[in-house]
One Martini backbone bead per residue (centre of mass of N, CA, C, O) as a GRO file, in nm:
protein
  356
    1UNK     BB    1   0.098   0.035   0.021
    2UNK     BB    2   0.076   0.352   0.002
    3UNK     BB    3   0.179   0.640   0.121
    4UNK     BB    4   0.043   0.877   0.274
    5UNK     BB    5  -0.064   1.219   0.211
    6UNK     BB    6  -0.061   1.418   0.477
    7UNK     BB    7  -0.044   1.701   0.359
    8UNK     BB    8  -0.302   1.683   0.189
    9UNK     BB    9  -0.493   1.627   0.422
   10UNK     BB   10  -0.429   1.891   0.586
   11UNK     BB   11  -0.519   2.075   0.310
   12UNK     BB   12  -0.803   2.004   0.293
   13UNK     BB   13  -1.088   2.121   0.187
   14UNK     BB   14  -1.407   2.138   0.278
   15UNK     BB   15  -1.527   2.164  -0.019
   16UNK     BB   16  -1.365   1.872  -0.091
   17UNK     BB   17  -1.528   1.712   0.114
   18UNK     BB   18  -1.653   1.351   0.073
   19UNK     BB   19  -1.801   1.173   0.276
   20UNK     BB   20  -1.858   0.816   0.348
   21UNK     BB   21  -2.069   0.627   0.486
   22UNK     BB   22  -2.020   0.306   0.672
   23UNK     BB   23  -2.284   0.252   0.768
   24UNK     BB   24  -2.502  -0.046   0.810
   25UNK     BB   25  -2.851  -0.039   0.727
   26UNK     BB   26  -3.165  -0.040   0.713
   27UNK     BB   27  -3.403  -0.016   0.428
   28UNK     BB   28  -3.704   0.157   0.399
   29UNK     BB   29  -3.970   0.135   0.171
   30UNK     BB   30  -4.196   0.424   0.099
   31UNK     BB   31  -4.433   0.504  -0.155
   32UNK     BB   32  -4.681   0.514   0.052
   33UNK     BB   33  -4.888   0.637   0.249
   34UNK     BB   34  -5.072   0.518   0.510
   35UNK     BB   35  -5.245   0.762   0.421
   36UNK     BB   36  -5.411   0.986   0.275
   37UNK     BB   37  -5.260   1.290   0.184
   38UNK     BB   38  -5.174   1.633   0.285
   39UNK     BB   39  -5.010   1.898   0.120
   40UNK     BB   40  -4.957   2.220   0.277
   41UNK     BB   41  -4.654   2.261   0.119
   42UNK     BB   42  -4.654   2.423  -0.194
   43UNK     BB   43  -4.534   2.476  -0.550
   44UNK     BB   44  -4.719   2.558  -0.871
   45UNK     BB   45  -4.647   2.817  -0.989
   46UNK     BB   46  -4.457   3.127  -1.088
   47UNK     BB   47  -4.297   3.266  -0.854
   48UNK     BB   48  -4.030   3.044  -0.827
   49UNK     BB   49  -3.949   3.045  -1.108
   50UNK     BB   50  -3.682   3.114  -1.316
   51UNK     BB   51  -3.874   3.177  -1.597
   52UNK     BB   52  -4.191   3.235  -1.519
   53UNK     BB   53  -4.308   2.967  -1.522
   54UNK     BB   54  -4.452   2.693  -1.458
   55UNK     BB   55  -4.376   2.451  -1.233
   56UNK     BB   56  -4.609   2.296  -1.387
   57UNK     BB   57  -4.665   2.166  -1.706
   58UNK     BB   58  -4.851   1.898  -1.605
   59UNK     BB   59  -5.115   1.849  -1.408
   60UNK     BB   60  -5.199   1.556  -1.480
   61UNK     BB   61  -4.925   1.433  -1.403
   62UNK     BB   62  -4.935   1.518  -1.110
   63UNK     BB   63  -5.181   1.349  -1.034
   64UNK     BB   64  -5.042   1.081  -1.089
   65UNK     BB   65  -4.826   1.116  -0.876
   66UNK     BB   66  -5.020   1.140  -0.639
   67UNK     BB   67  -5.153   0.865  -0.667
   68UNK     BB   68  -4.892   0.695  -0.630
   69UNK     BB   69  -4.834   0.850  -0.332
   70UNK     BB   70  -5.111   0.918  -0.176
   71UNK     BB   71  -5.214   1.210  -0.272
   72UNK     BB   72  -5.495   1.400  -0.237
   73UNK     BB   73  -5.365   1.693  -0.157
   74UNK     BB   74  -5.259   2.028  -0.265
   75UNK     BB   75  -5.098   2.312  -0.156
   76UNK     BB   76  -5.101   2.627  -0.319
   77UNK     BB   77  -4.888   2.922  -0.254
   78UNK     BB   78  -4.911   3.090  -0.565
   79UNK     BB   79  -5.159   3.302  -0.610
   80UNK     BB   80  -5.138   3.571  -0.490
   81UNK     BB   81  -5.290   3.826  -0.693
   82UNK     BB   82  -5.548   3.868  -0.872
   83UNK     BB   83  -5.505   3.713  -1.171
   84UNK     BB   84  -5.330   3.488  -1.037
   85UNK     BB   85  -5.552   3.350  -0.890
   86UNK     BB   86  -5.716   3.264  -1.132
   87UNK     BB   87  -5.497   3.096  -1.274
   88UNK     BB   88  -5.459   2.884  -1.044
   89UNK     BB   89  -5.750   2.793  -1.000
   90UNK     BB   90  -5.799   2.696  -1.291
   91UNK     BB   91  -5.548   2.497  -1.321
   92UNK     BB   92  -5.637   2.333  -1.049
   93UNK     BB   93  -5.904   2.341  -0.876
   94UNK     BB   94  -6.113   2.330  -1.126
   95UNK     BB   95  -5.974   2.097  -1.293
   96UNK     BB   96  -5.927   1.941  -0.986
   97UNK     BB   97  -6.134   1.847  -0.779
   98UNK     BB   98  -5.988   1.818  -0.448
   99UNK     BB   99  -5.659   1.838  -0.519
  100UNK     BB  100  -5.668   2.159  -0.474
  101UNK     BB  101  -5.523   2.448  -0.284
  102UNK     BB  102  -5.538   2.796  -0.299
  103UNK     BB  103  -5.317   3.051  -0.214
  104UNK     BB  104  -5.259   3.362  -0.127
  105UNK     BB  105  -5.124   3.692  -0.136
  106UNK     BB  106  -4.931   3.986  -0.036
  107UNK     BB  107  -4.839   4.335  -0.090
  108UNK     BB  108  -4.658   4.454   0.161
  109UNK     BB  109  -4.520   4.727   0.049
  110UNK     BB  110  -4.787   4.898   0.074
  111UNK     BB  111  -4.731   4.996   0.374
  112UNK     BB  112  -4.554   5.248   0.261
  113UNK     BB  113  -4.838   5.356   0.213
  114UNK     BB  114  -5.107   5.534   0.318
  115UNK     BB  115  -5.324   5.296   0.186
  116UNK     BB  116  -5.219   5.001   0.241
  117UNK     BB  117  -5.415   4.859   0.433
  118UNK     BB  118  -5.672   4.887   0.260
  119UNK     BB  119  -5.556   4.733   0.012
  120UNK     BB  120  -5.511   4.462   0.159
  121UNK     BB  121  -5.799   4.411   0.244
  122UNK     BB  122  -5.911   4.412  -0.045
  123UNK     BB  123  -5.733   4.181  -0.151
  124UNK     BB  124  -5.846   3.960   0.026
  125UNK     BB  125  -6.137   3.975  -0.069
  126UNK     BB  126  -6.074   3.927  -0.368
  127UNK     BB  127  -5.932   3.649  -0.342
  128UNK     BB  128  -6.174   3.501  -0.229
  129UNK     BB  129  -6.364   3.551  -0.472
  130UNK     BB  130  -6.153   3.392  -0.669
  131UNK     BB  131  -6.074   3.116  -0.464
  132UNK     BB  132  -5.926   3.147  -0.218
  133UNK     BB  133  -5.832   2.939   0.090
  134UNK     BB  134  -5.577   3.121   0.161
  135UNK     BB  135  -5.274   3.249   0.329
  136UNK     BB  136  -4.951   3.364   0.236
  137UNK     BB  137  -4.661   3.427   0.439
  138UNK     BB  138  -4.362   3.577   0.396
  139UNK     BB  139  -4.028   3.659   0.497
  140UNK     BB  140  -4.023   3.960   0.408
  141UNK     BB  141  -4.175   3.980   0.660
  142UNK     BB  142  -3.916   4.118   0.872
  143UNK     BB  143  -3.677   4.189   0.640
  144UNK     BB  144  -3.779   4.362   0.340
  145UNK     BB  145  -4.005   4.534   0.460
  146UNK     BB  146  -4.085   4.883   0.426
  147UNK     BB  147  -4.136   5.176   0.537
  148UNK     BB  148  -4.143   5.510   0.473
  149UNK     BB  149  -3.881   5.537   0.686
  150UNK     BB  150  -3.722   5.236   0.645
  151UNK     BB  151  -3.845   5.045   0.828
  152UNK     BB  152  -3.900   4.746   0.946
  153UNK     BB  153  -4.162   4.523   0.905
  154UNK     BB  154  -4.335   4.352   1.142
  155UNK     BB  155  -4.566   4.110   1.249
  156UNK     BB  156  -4.658   4.323   1.502
  157UNK     BB  157  -4.782   4.520   1.341
  158UNK     BB  158  -5.085   4.663   1.355
  159UNK     BB  159  -5.152   4.625   1.052
  160UNK     BB  160  -5.097   4.323   1.039
  161UNK     BB  161  -5.294   4.238   1.256
  162UNK     BB  162  -5.547   4.340   1.106
  163UNK     BB  163  -5.517   4.178   0.843
  164UNK     BB  164  -5.497   3.887   0.978
  165UNK     BB  165  -5.762   3.912   1.125
  166UNK     BB  166  -5.934   3.930   0.866
  167UNK     BB  167  -5.874   3.653   0.760
  168UNK     BB  168  -6.032   3.517   0.989
  169UNK     BB  169  -6.306   3.659   0.944
  170UNK     BB  170  -6.314   3.520   0.630
  171UNK     BB  171  -6.180   3.216   0.652
  172UNK     BB  172  -5.854   3.241   0.639
  173UNK     BB  173  -5.589   3.074   0.648
  174UNK     BB  174  -5.240   3.103   0.778
  175UNK     BB  175  -4.936   3.074   0.614
  176UNK     BB  176  -4.629   3.123   0.801
  177UNK     BB  177  -4.310   3.286   0.712
  178UNK     BB  178  -4.045   3.345   0.928
  179UNK     BB  179  -3.752   3.397   0.876
  180UNK     BB  180  -3.499   3.146   0.953
  181UNK     BB  181  -3.250   2.988   1.010
  182UNK     BB  182  -3.043   3.057   1.264
  183UNK     BB  183  -2.770   3.059   1.099
  184UNK     BB  184  -2.856   3.314   0.918
  185UNK     BB  185  -2.794   3.507   1.195
  186UNK     BB  186  -2.505   3.431   1.203
  187UNK     BB  187  -2.193   3.424   1.186
  188UNK     BB  188  -1.933   3.401   0.938
  189UNK     BB  189  -1.796   3.111   1.056
  190UNK     BB  190  -1.668   2.815   1.198
  191UNK     BB  191  -1.966   2.780   1.357
  192UNK     BB  192  -2.137   2.760   1.101
  193UNK     BB  193  -2.360   2.502   0.990
  194UNK     BB  194  -2.446   2.677   0.698
  195UNK     BB  195  -2.200   2.757   0.510
  196UNK     BB  196  -2.248   2.615   0.245
  197UNK     BB  197  -2.522   2.746   0.178
  198UNK     BB  198  -2.434   3.050   0.206
  199UNK     BB  199  -2.221   3.037  -0.023
  200UNK     BB  200  -2.461   3.007  -0.244
  201UNK     BB  201  -2.678   3.191  -0.054
  202UNK     BB  202  -2.615   3.509   0.026
  203UNK     BB  203  -2.915   3.630   0.071
  204UNK     BB  204  -2.957   3.440   0.347
  205UNK     BB  205  -2.804   3.650   0.510
  206UNK     BB  206  -2.900   3.808   0.851
  207UNK     BB  207  -2.639   3.929   1.036
  208UNK     BB  208  -2.699   4.233   0.986
  209UNK     BB  209  -2.790   4.463   1.230
  210UNK     BB  210  -2.824   4.723   1.033
  211UNK     BB  211  -3.067   4.561   0.862
  212UNK     BB  212  -3.154   4.328   1.065
  213UNK     BB  213  -3.317   4.156   1.264
  214UNK     BB  214  -3.346   3.939   1.492
  215UNK     BB  215  -3.457   3.633   1.539
  216UNK     BB  216  -3.608   3.684   1.810
  217UNK     BB  217  -3.771   3.930   1.720
  218UNK     BB  218  -3.937   3.783   1.503
  219UNK     BB  219  -4.056   3.557   1.686
  220UNK     BB  220  -4.193   3.747   1.881
  221UNK     BB  221  -4.380   3.873   1.667
  222UNK     BB  222  -4.532   3.620   1.597
  223UNK     BB  223  -4.651   3.565   1.877
  224UNK     BB  224  -4.806   3.829   1.903
  225UNK     BB  225  -4.987   3.789   1.656
  226UNK     BB  226  -5.126   3.521   1.731
  227UNK     BB  227  -5.249   3.621   2.005
  228UNK     BB  228  -5.400   3.882   1.873
  229UNK     BB  229  -5.546   3.647   1.659
  230UNK     BB  230  -5.771   3.409   1.746
  231UNK     BB  231  -5.948   3.400   1.468
  232UNK     BB  232  -5.681   3.285   1.350
  233UNK     BB  233  -5.543   3.037   1.152
  234UNK     BB  234  -5.223   2.887   1.191
  235UNK     BB  235  -4.934   2.802   0.987
  236UNK     BB  236  -4.623   2.711   1.079
  237UNK     BB  237  -4.372   2.713   0.903
  238UNK     BB  238  -4.125   2.506   0.951
  239UNK     BB  239  -4.195   2.444   1.242
  240UNK     BB  240  -4.266   2.746   1.338
  241UNK     BB  241  -3.977   2.874   1.237
  242UNK     BB  242  -3.821   2.662   1.474
  243UNK     BB  243  -3.677   2.360   1.447
  244UNK     BB  244  -3.433   2.396   1.664
  245UNK     BB  245  -3.682   2.482   1.885
  246UNK     BB  246  -3.926   2.293   2.030
  247UNK     BB  247  -3.983   2.442   2.291
  248UNK     BB  248  -4.085   2.700   2.159
  249UNK     BB  249  -4.311   2.576   1.998
  250UNK     BB  250  -4.469   2.462   2.244
  251UNK     BB  251  -4.530   2.731   2.382
  252UNK     BB  252  -4.718   2.833   2.153
  253UNK     BB  253  -4.913   2.597   2.143
  254UNK     BB  254  -5.005   2.641   2.440
  255UNK     BB  255  -5.094   2.950   2.409
  256UNK     BB  256  -5.211   2.886   2.097
  257UNK     BB  257  -5.485   2.730   1.954
  258UNK     BB  258  -5.437   2.878   1.651
  259UNK     BB  259  -5.170   2.697   1.634
  260UNK     BB  260  -4.974   2.555   1.376
  261UNK     BB  261  -4.775   2.302   1.201
  262UNK     BB  262  -4.522   2.229   0.963
  263UNK     BB  263  -4.275   2.011   0.779
  264UNK     BB  264  -4.156   2.189   0.574
  265UNK     BB  265  -3.816   2.166   0.492
  266UNK     BB  266  -3.726   1.987   0.793
  267UNK     BB  267  -3.577   1.710   0.796
  268UNK     BB  268  -3.292   1.789   0.886
  269UNK     BB  269  -3.377   1.888   1.170
  270UNK     BB  270  -3.562   1.651   1.272
  271UNK     BB  271  -3.354   1.408   1.208
  272UNK     BB  272  -3.166   1.501   1.473
  273UNK     BB  273  -3.468   1.487   1.655
  274UNK     BB  274  -3.691   1.250   1.656
  275UNK     BB  275  -3.786   1.214   1.951
  276UNK     BB  276  -3.864   1.508   2.001
  277UNK     BB  277  -4.076   1.525   1.775
  278UNK     BB  278  -4.256   1.296   1.870
  279UNK     BB  279  -4.331   1.434   2.138
  280UNK     BB  280  -4.479   1.669   2.009
  281UNK     BB  281  -4.696   1.506   1.862
  282UNK     BB  282  -4.805   1.362   2.121
  283UNK     BB  283  -4.887   1.635   2.263
  284UNK     BB  284  -4.985   1.759   1.953
  285UNK     BB  285  -5.180   1.583   1.742
  286UNK     BB  286  -5.364   1.852   1.626
  287UNK     BB  287  -5.088   2.054   1.521
  288UNK     BB  288  -4.972   1.867   1.284
  289UNK     BB  289  -4.854   1.908   0.944
  290UNK     BB  290  -4.820   1.803   0.630
  291UNK     BB  291  -4.515   1.904   0.455
  292UNK     BB  292  -4.273   1.942   0.196
  293UNK     BB  293  -4.143   2.164  -0.006
  294UNK     BB  294  -4.148   2.011  -0.291
  295UNK     BB  295  -3.997   2.146  -0.591
  296UNK     BB  296  -4.099   1.975  -0.792
  297UNK     BB  297  -4.296   1.728  -0.778
  298UNK     BB  298  -4.191   1.409  -0.617
  299UNK     BB  299  -4.195   1.075  -0.552
  300UNK     BB  300  -3.920   1.042  -0.406
  301UNK     BB  301  -3.966   1.263  -0.194
  302UNK     BB  302  -4.209   1.136  -0.062
  303UNK     BB  303  -4.074   0.868   0.020
  304UNK     BB  304  -3.873   1.002   0.213
  305UNK     BB  305  -4.084   1.121   0.406
  306UNK     BB  306  -4.217   0.852   0.481
  307UNK     BB  307  -3.971   0.722   0.604
  308UNK     BB  308  -3.932   0.938   0.822
  309UNK     BB  309  -4.226   0.912   0.963
  310UNK     BB  310  -4.271   0.573   0.967
  311UNK     BB  311  -3.977   0.510   1.054
  312UNK     BB  312  -3.660   0.380   1.226
  313UNK     BB  313  -3.453   0.468   1.058
  314UNK     BB  314  -3.097   0.515   1.025
  315UNK     BB  315  -2.874   0.709   0.889
  316UNK     BB  316  -2.979   0.908   0.642
  317UNK     BB  317  -3.034   1.072   0.358
  318UNK     BB  318  -3.198   1.386   0.283
  319UNK     BB  319  -3.004   1.416   0.001
  320UNK     BB  320  -2.988   1.225  -0.238
  321UNK     BB  321  -2.688   1.281  -0.436
  322UNK     BB  322  -2.552   1.489  -0.271
  323UNK     BB  323  -2.242   1.595  -0.214
  324UNK     BB  324  -2.374   1.827  -0.033
  325UNK     BB  325  -2.567   1.890   0.206
  326UNK     BB  326  -2.773   2.173   0.209
  327UNK     BB  327  -2.853   2.175   0.554
  328UNK     BB  328  -2.615   1.989   0.639
  329UNK     BB  329  -2.351   1.769   0.773
  330UNK     BB  330  -2.586   1.526   0.782
  331UNK     BB  331  -2.797   1.289   0.912
  332UNK     BB  332  -3.092   1.087   0.944
  333UNK     BB  333  -3.386   0.990   1.135
  334UNK     BB  334  -3.657   0.829   1.217
  335UNK     BB  335  -3.968   0.870   1.388
  336UNK     BB  336  -4.207   0.662   1.418
  337UNK     BB  337  -4.504   0.693   1.391
  338UNK     BB  338  -4.804   0.636   1.468
  339UNK     BB  339  -5.100   0.562   1.330
  340UNK     BB  340  -5.264   0.795   1.465
  341UNK     BB  341  -5.065   1.021   1.396
  342UNK     BB  342  -5.065   0.989   1.089
  343UNK     BB  343  -5.362   1.055   1.039
  344UNK     BB  344  -5.332   1.351   1.137
  345UNK     BB  345  -5.079   1.459   0.989
  346UNK     BB  346  -5.162   1.381   0.692
  347UNK     BB  347  -5.499   1.487   0.729
  348UNK     BB  348  -5.689   1.563   0.967
  349UNK     BB  349  -5.578   1.848   1.032
  350UNK     BB  350  -5.610   1.971   0.748
  351UNK     BB  351  -5.913   1.942   0.720
  352UNK     BB  352  -5.977   2.137   0.949
  353UNK     BB  353  -5.813   2.393   0.864
  354UNK     BB  354  -5.933   2.390   0.550
  355UNK     BB  355  -6.230   2.276   0.526
  356UNK     BB  356  -6.265   1.962   0.390
   0.00000   0.00000   0.00000
């Protein structure tokens, strides 16, 4: 055997390191969910596509993918407002009754204008008339939406509280995403666990305190908003917007009966604390909703989520095939939810929240 080049090993850059796990464990394949499921967090419209075209080119083919994966309904968060609501509702909800639920959004920068609040209230009413079944609030509120004086508008701003209270008054649940992973607010140094990801997505770093509020300030604002609007049912995106701190999530679930959470896009975080997440589900079985946040929709991605939720498999890749896992250099283990928990997480809770 050749002598190792220890100097090369010592100088190997982290970006060039591609470790291969040597542990050998059972692999359970789950291609269909235990019960027909409702995906409450997905993107089917034009808002997030790179070329401005529809995320899904053939909705009928998507329905076939859903059938194969045992997905009964998908919530499309891309309705936006005005004519875009019509376009999404016609393309999905009306073309395939019962299979899709479109949420609208709001043009929050309007709050920087004198009549902004009134225009947002009117937009909500208009979107409901056009067929929107809920409202999606994105993380730009609290990070990049500014008032007329240049100050960042936070989720506990009285105008936001009134607008989202109105959503509840007219029967629209609100799926809300504020802030982002904690690491995105931390210094860019050797201790930041999401450095790989931030190196590729530099606009996702919010650690400049002269520009952005702190993570805790944004999460405090979310909690104030939720408690101030008990008439509105909230789905806290990405496990209540703080999947790294499930104690904090539980405190808000305990304090606010109108607050629920979805699992979208957080397998990486939950998979390194599967027993803790299972305890949360068992304590609040009626408050956790299945969401994938996988787009374009993919049968293999659904199968990975089913394996994660339904089995106790250990130490597997949450992003199979990726040279470097996108959300952290670790593997995940399955949660192994009980049959009764799966029935609620996959569908029962969503049916109640969405009024299906």
